[in-house]
Short mmCIF file of C-alpha atoms in Angstrom, two decimals:
data_model
loop_
_atom_site.label_atom_id
_atom_site.label_comp_id
_atom_site.label_asym_id
_atom_site.label_seq_id
_atom_site.Cartn_x
_atom_site.Cartn_y
_atom_site.Cartn_z
CA MET N 1 25.00 -35.08 41.75
CA VAL N 2 24.03 -31.66 40.25
CA PRO N 3 21.58 -32.14 37.39
CA GLN N 4 22.96 -30.93 34.01
CA GLU N 5 20.95 -28.27 32.25
CA SER N 6 19.23 -29.17 28.99
CA LEU N 7 20.67 -27.95 25.70
CA LEU N 8 17.56 -25.80 25.20
CA VAL N 9 18.11 -24.02 28.53
CA LEU N 10 21.81 -23.41 27.55
CA LEU N 11 20.73 -21.88 24.30
CA VAL N 12 18.26 -19.66 25.97
CA ARG N 13 20.92 -18.54 28.50
CA LEU N 14 23.08 -17.63 25.41
CA VAL N 15 20.60 -14.99 24.41
CA ASP N 16 21.63 -12.78 27.42
CA PRO N 17 25.15 -11.93 26.44
CA ILE N 18 24.55 -11.46 22.57
CA PRO N 19 24.68 -7.86 21.34
CA LEU N 20 21.44 -6.23 20.41
CA PRO N 21 20.87 -3.55 17.70
CA ALA N 22 20.76 0.10 18.88
CA PRO N 23 17.31 1.15 20.03
CA PRO N 24 15.44 3.77 17.95
CA LYS N 25 16.62 7.33 18.89
CA LYS N 26 13.08 8.45 19.48
CA ARG N 27 10.74 6.34 21.47
CA GLY N 28 7.17 5.93 20.10
CA LEU N 29 3.97 6.89 21.76
CA GLY N 30 2.44 4.86 24.62
CA ARG N 31 3.65 3.38 27.92
CA PRO N 32 7.34 2.47 28.34
CA ARG N 33 7.96 -1.25 27.79
CA THR N 34 7.95 -3.37 30.88
CA TYR N 35 9.94 -6.18 29.27
CA THR N 36 12.90 -6.08 26.84
CA ASP N 37 13.15 -7.56 23.45
CA ARG N 38 15.67 -9.91 24.82
CA LEU N 39 13.01 -11.76 26.79
CA PHE N 40 10.95 -12.38 23.71
CA LEU N 41 13.91 -13.50 21.66
CA LYS N 42 14.18 -16.25 24.25
CA ALA N 43 10.55 -17.13 23.83
CA LEU N 44 11.07 -17.20 20.11
CA LEU N 45 14.07 -19.54 20.35
CA ILE N 46 11.85 -21.98 22.42
CA MET N 47 9.16 -21.77 19.77
CA ILE N 48 11.55 -22.43 16.84
CA VAL N 49 13.47 -25.31 18.57
CA ARG N 50 10.41 -27.02 19.97
CA ARG N 51 8.42 -26.38 16.68
CA LEU N 52 5.69 -24.37 18.42
CA HIS N 53 4.23 -22.02 15.91
CA LYS N 54 1.44 -20.39 17.95
CA VAL N 55 1.77 -18.42 21.13
CA ASN N 56 -0.87 -20.54 22.94
CA GLU N 57 1.22 -23.65 22.02
CA LEU N 58 4.38 -22.01 23.64
CA LEU N 59 2.52 -21.13 26.74
CA SER N 60 0.91 -24.44 27.21
CA VAL N 61 4.35 -26.17 26.93
CA LEU N 62 5.89 -23.64 29.44
CA GLU N 63 3.05 -24.44 31.91
CA GLN N 64 4.11 -28.14 32.15
CA PRO N 65 5.36 -29.11 35.68
CA THR N 66 8.92 -30.29 34.64
CA ALA N 67 12.17 -29.07 35.94
CA GLU N 68 13.15 -27.79 32.31
CA MET N 69 9.99 -25.81 32.03
CA GLN N 70 10.41 -24.32 35.52
CA THR N 71 13.87 -23.20 34.60
CA LEU N 72 12.61 -21.71 31.28
CA ARG N 73 9.85 -19.83 33.04
CA THR N 74 12.34 -18.34 35.36
CA LEU N 75 14.52 -17.27 32.42
CA LEU N 76 11.46 -15.60 30.96
CA MET N 77 11.06 -13.33 33.94
CA GLU N 78 12.40 -9.81 34.32
CA ASN N 79 12.51 -7.80 37.55
CA GLY N 80 10.49 -10.73 39.19
CA ARG N 81 7.60 -10.56 36.81
CA TYR N 82 6.40 -12.94 34.09
CA PRO N 83 4.55 -11.58 31.04
CA THR N 84 0.93 -12.14 30.68
CA ARG N 85 -0.61 -14.12 27.80
CA LYS N 86 -1.68 -10.84 26.28
CA THR N 87 1.73 -9.47 26.49
CA PHE N 88 3.32 -12.51 24.92
CA ASP N 89 0.70 -12.26 22.07
CA ARG N 90 1.44 -8.52 21.45
CA ARG N 91 5.17 -8.52 21.71
CA LEU N 92 5.77 -11.85 19.73
CA ALA N 93 3.51 -10.37 17.04
CA ALA N 94 5.70 -7.17 16.87
CA LEU N 95 8.96 -9.10 17.04
CA PRO N 96 9.32 -9.80 13.27
CA GLU N 97 9.85 -6.09 12.63
CA ALA N 98 12.88 -6.14 14.94
CA LEU N 99 14.39 -9.48 13.63
CA PRO N 100 16.20 -8.23 10.55
CA ALA N 101 18.18 -5.76 12.61
CA GLN N 102 18.84 -8.35 15.23
CA ILE N 103 19.93 -10.89 12.65
CA GLY N 104 22.31 -8.24 11.22
CA CYS N 105 23.73 -7.41 14.54
CA LEU N 106 24.36 -11.00 15.55
CA GLY N 107 25.77 -11.73 12.03
CA ARG N 108 28.40 -8.95 12.45
CA HIS N 109 29.28 -10.29 15.91
CA LEU N 110 29.77 -13.76 14.52
CA VAL N 111 31.94 -12.45 11.72
CA THR N 112 34.15 -10.79 14.47
CA LEU N 113 34.43 -14.05 16.36
CA ILE N 114 34.73 -16.70 13.62
CA GLN N 115 36.78 -14.56 11.11
CA PRO N 116 35.43 -16.44 8.04
CA TRP N 117 37.48 -14.48 5.61
CA ARG N 118 40.79 -15.07 7.29
CA ASP N 119 42.03 -17.28 4.40
CA CYS N 120 39.98 -15.88 1.47
CA GLY N 121 38.53 -12.79 -0.04
CA ARG N 122 35.88 -10.77 1.78
CA ALA N 123 32.76 -11.55 -0.16
CA ALA N 124 29.10 -11.95 0.64
CA ALA N 125 26.31 -13.25 -1.62
CA MET N 126 22.60 -12.36 -1.92
CA ASP N 127 19.82 -14.69 -2.97
CA SER N 128 16.26 -15.57 -2.20
CA THR N 129 14.57 -18.92 -1.69
CA VAL N 130 10.83 -19.59 -2.04
CA LEU N 131 8.75 -20.92 0.89
CA ARG N 132 5.48 -22.62 0.05
CA ALA N 133 2.31 -21.37 1.71
CA LYS N 134 0.79 -23.45 4.59
CA ASP N 135 -0.79 -26.69 3.69
CA GLY N 136 0.21 -26.19 0.00
CA ALA N 137 -3.11 -24.31 -0.43
CA VAL N 138 -2.97 -21.85 -3.27
CA TRP N 139 -5.19 -18.92 -4.18
CA HIS N 140 -5.59 -19.01 -8.02
CA LYS N 141 -5.51 -15.82 -10.01
CA LYS N 142 -9.10 -16.17 -11.23
CA ASP N 143 -10.42 -16.46 -7.64
CA ARG N 144 -8.12 -13.60 -6.39
CA GLU N 145 -9.38 -11.20 -9.07
CA LYS N 146 -12.96 -11.99 -8.01
CA GLY N 147 -12.10 -11.75 -4.26
CA VAL N 148 -13.29 -15.25 -3.74
CA VAL N 149 -11.42 -17.46 -1.06
CA PRO N 150 -12.55 -21.09 -1.92
CA HIS N 151 -11.15 -22.54 1.31
CA THR N 152 -10.22 -21.23 4.70
CA ARG N 153 -6.84 -22.99 4.55
CA ILE N 154 -5.61 -20.53 1.88
CA ASP N 155 -3.20 -17.87 3.13
CA THR N 156 -4.53 -14.78 1.33
CA GLN N 157 -1.43 -12.78 2.33
CA ALA N 158 0.97 -14.85 0.32
CA GLY N 159 1.65 -14.35 -3.36
CA TRP N 160 2.71 -16.15 -6.56
CA THR N 161 6.23 -16.41 -8.13
CA LYS N 162 7.83 -18.46 -10.81
CA SER N 163 10.89 -20.35 -9.74
CA GLY N 164 13.53 -21.65 -12.05
CA TRP N 165 13.67 -24.88 -9.98
CA HIS N 166 10.07 -25.40 -8.90
CA GLY N 167 7.95 -23.55 -11.46
CA TRP N 168 5.02 -21.60 -10.26
CA VAL N 169 4.84 -21.44 -6.37
CA TYR N 170 2.39 -19.76 -4.15
CA GLY N 171 3.97 -18.56 -0.78
CA TRP N 172 6.72 -16.38 0.42
CA LYS N 173 10.32 -15.42 -0.29
CA LEU N 174 13.06 -15.45 2.23
CA HIS N 175 15.79 -13.04 1.13
CA LEU N 176 19.26 -13.66 2.50
CA ALA N 177 22.79 -12.23 2.45
CA SER N 178 25.49 -14.84 3.52
CA VAL N 179 29.18 -15.14 3.89
CA VAL N 180 31.10 -16.59 0.90
CA ALA N 181 33.73 -18.63 2.77
CA GLY N 182 34.24 -22.06 4.41
CA VAL N 183 31.39 -21.65 6.80
CA TRP N 184 27.66 -20.91 6.02
CA LEU N 185 26.96 -17.83 7.96
CA PRO N 186 23.84 -15.74 7.20
CA LEU N 187 24.41 -11.95 7.68
CA ALA N 188 21.00 -10.45 6.83
CA ALA N 189 17.45 -11.66 6.18
CA GLN N 190 14.12 -10.31 5.11
CA LEU N 191 10.77 -12.12 4.44
CA THR N 192 8.39 -10.88 1.66
CA VAL N 193 5.51 -12.25 -0.32
CA ALA N 194 6.70 -14.45 -3.17
CA ASN N 195 6.06 -11.90 -6.03
CA THR N 196 8.51 -9.29 -4.49
CA ASP N 197 11.43 -8.49 -6.73
CA ASP N 198 14.79 -9.60 -5.21
CA GLY N 199 16.38 -6.33 -6.28
CA GLU N 200 13.88 -4.35 -4.28
CA VAL N 201 14.98 -5.93 -0.98
CA ALA N 202 18.71 -6.09 -1.76
CA ARG N 203 19.39 -2.60 -0.35
CA GLN N 204 17.79 -3.41 2.90
CA LEU N 205 19.96 -6.50 3.24
CA LEU N 206 23.11 -4.49 2.30
CA VAL N 207 22.49 -2.28 5.37
CA GLU N 208 23.17 -5.24 7.66
CA VAL N 209 26.22 -6.62 5.86
CA PRO N 210 29.56 -5.91 7.66
CA TYR N 211 31.59 -3.06 6.22
CA GLU N 212 34.70 -5.17 5.66
CA VAL N 213 32.95 -6.95 2.76
CA ARG N 214 34.59 -6.08 -0.54
CA PHE N 215 32.48 -7.94 -2.98
CA ILE N 216 28.61 -8.46 -3.10
CA LEU N 217 27.65 -11.25 -5.36
CA GLY N 218 24.21 -11.80 -6.96
CA ASP N 219 22.40 -13.01 -10.01
CA GLN N 220 20.96 -10.69 -12.62
CA HIS N 221 18.06 -9.74 -10.31
CA TYR N 222 20.53 -7.70 -8.33
CA ASN N 223 21.94 -5.78 -11.27
CA ARG N 224 20.50 -2.46 -10.15
CA ASP N 225 22.00 1.00 -10.38
CA GLU N 226 20.72 1.89 -6.95
CA LEU N 227 22.46 -1.16 -5.36
CA ARG N 228 25.56 -0.54 -7.31
CA ALA N 229 25.64 3.06 -6.01
CA ASP N 230 25.13 1.83 -2.36
CA CYS N 231 28.03 -0.65 -2.82
CA HIS N 232 30.28 2.16 -4.13
CA LEU N 233 29.51 4.32 -1.02
CA ARG N 234 30.64 1.34 1.09
CA ASP N 235 33.88 0.94 -0.93
CA CYS N 236 32.81 -2.53 -2.29
CA SER N 237 31.98 -3.98 -5.72
CA LEU N 238 28.73 -5.34 -6.93
CA VAL N 239 29.23 -8.40 -9.13
CA THR N 240 26.22 -9.74 -10.84
CA SER N 241 25.21 -11.86 -13.79
CA GLN N 242 24.65 -9.70 -16.89
CA PRO N 243 21.51 -9.61 -19.03
CA GLY N 244 21.51 -10.67 -22.68
CA LYS N 245 22.12 -13.71 -24.74
CA TYR N 246 24.76 -16.11 -23.60
CA PRO N 247 27.61 -16.71 -23.99
CA HIS N 248 28.81 -13.14 -23.05
CA THR N 249 32.07 -12.10 -24.63
CA ASP N 250 33.06 -8.91 -22.73
CA GLU N 251 36.36 -8.58 -20.93
CA GLY N 252 34.93 -9.24 -17.56
CA VAL N 253 33.05 -12.36 -18.35
CA GLU N 254 35.74 -14.95 -17.01
CA VAL N 255 35.99 -13.15 -13.70
CA ARG N 256 32.18 -12.98 -13.34
CA ARG N 257 32.01 -16.64 -14.04
CA ILE N 258 34.22 -17.36 -11.13
CA PHE N 259 32.21 -15.12 -8.85
CA HIS N 260 28.98 -16.64 -10.09
CA LYS N 261 30.21 -20.10 -9.16
CA LEU N 262 31.20 -18.96 -5.77
CA ARG N 263 27.78 -17.31 -5.21
CA SER N 264 25.92 -20.42 -6.40
CA VAL N 265 27.80 -22.81 -4.22
CA ALA N 266 27.55 -20.52 -1.12
CA MET N 267 23.85 -19.66 -1.37
CA GLU N 268 22.40 -22.88 -2.84
CA ASN N 269 24.28 -25.09 -0.29
CA PHE N 270 23.09 -22.81 2.54
CA ASN N 271 19.48 -22.71 1.40
CA GLU N 272 19.36 -26.52 1.28
CA HIS N 273 21.22 -26.76 4.63
CA PHE N 274 18.89 -24.39 6.33
CA LYS N 275 15.66 -25.86 4.85
CA GLY N 276 16.81 -29.36 5.97
CA ILE N 277 17.37 -28.18 9.49
CA PHE N 278 14.11 -26.34 9.86
CA ALA N 279 11.88 -28.68 7.75
CA ALA N 280 11.30 -25.93 5.16
CA HIS N 281 11.44 -27.93 2.03
CA GLY N 282 7.68 -28.36 2.14
CA PRO N 283 4.97 -25.83 2.98
CA VAL N 284 5.63 -23.51 5.91
CA PRO N 285 3.70 -24.40 9.23
CA THR N 286 2.39 -20.90 9.58
CA LYS N 287 -0.23 -18.67 8.04
CA GLY N 288 -0.06 -14.91 7.56
CA LYS N 289 2.72 -12.43 7.20
CA VAL N 290 3.47 -12.03 10.81
CA ALA N 291 3.56 -15.66 11.89
CA THR N 292 5.54 -16.73 8.79
CA SER N 293 8.01 -13.91 9.34
CA ARG N 294 8.46 -15.09 12.97
CA PHE N 295 9.01 -18.59 11.84
CA ALA N 296 11.32 -17.89 8.95
CA LEU N 297 13.39 -15.04 10.51
CA GLY N 298 13.24 -16.74 13.83
CA ALA N 299 14.82 -19.85 12.36
CA ILE N 300 17.70 -17.72 10.79
CA PHE N 301 18.23 -16.22 14.30
CA VAL N 302 18.34 -19.71 15.96
CA TYR N 303 20.74 -20.90 13.29
CA GLN N 304 23.05 -18.05 14.14
CA LEU N 305 22.76 -18.74 17.86
CA ALA N 306 23.55 -22.38 17.24
CA LEU N 307 26.66 -21.33 15.41
CA LEU N 308 27.71 -19.14 18.28
CA TYR N 309 27.15 -22.03 20.82
CA ARG N 310 29.20 -24.50 18.68
CA TYR N 311 32.01 -21.91 18.11
CA GLU N 312 32.30 -21.28 21.76
CA HIS N 313 32.34 -25.02 22.54
CA GLY N 314 34.94 -25.81 19.72
CA LEU N 315 32.36 -27.91 17.67
CA GLU N 316 32.15 -28.07 13.95
CA LEU N 317 30.21 -25.21 12.40
CA ASN N 318 28.98 -26.71 9.08
CA VAL N 319 28.29 -30.33 10.27
CA GLY N 320 25.93 -31.61 12.89
CA LEU N 321 23.49 -28.60 13.28
CA LYS N 322 20.38 -30.59 12.57
CA PRO N 323 20.84 -33.22 15.24
CA PHE N 324 22.20 -30.60 17.56
CA LEU N 325 19.01 -28.59 17.46
CA ARG N 326 16.84 -31.70 17.39
CA ALA N 327 18.56 -32.78 20.59
CA ALA N 328 17.53 -29.45 22.19
#
């Protein structure tokens, strides 16, 4: 009997055929890279699925003498070579910079395959969700102003924000653009400190959104002239909540109310769905901007890859992703 490959191995193999974003037109200084980004996307996939948040944890697991780990080590080789520990450290630390473009590229590929707007209007929504800093440790304003860090558990790179749902939160923001349709499909993602204004990141998200989108939906934080101009250049309409006292009485209020409901359902449901899958309702398991970006953006990438696998195997896209990834 031929042994069946594990689900994790199958997901890692799925990284090979996915499209990658175009490389930079001009290569930076230094030696040419020995290994491609694709290899480290595979390593990141293993980290996210197996909940390994440090590179040394990943390498320790890969060193285990099991058939699955032997297969995974083979899949992490290129031209007969396996990266050194130093190379894993360096490239996985640099990977978060490339992940927004990779998420955008894979998101557009999924849109082409799944056709989420086949039976509805072509809309995408933008929103952010707050991620609490590791261990729930906070750096109070009075200590920050004095430059005093009372405990080593505090992530000094995080920031404060006030959430309408959770009040004051110390941590990070995961900014997302997602399909508004019958499937939860993230199209773009960025991670910033929590005190970053949503509108500042929106233009970066828009770059990765497919050009067939005709409506960009957001709350009043996205009501920016710059973003509206960017949408106009793409021949799409920006629809946001309006400032001022409620209820609004202008001619467009009823249409905006419908769009606002669509945005809320799409983004709030996806955020809860995503956080439930990757245990992100509580504090993040990582400390620092690099590690937290790798965790949060890596989780979005793994979510997209899981959608791709389930689409190719004729499985439901909105149901069963949590046990599916746990089984890997």
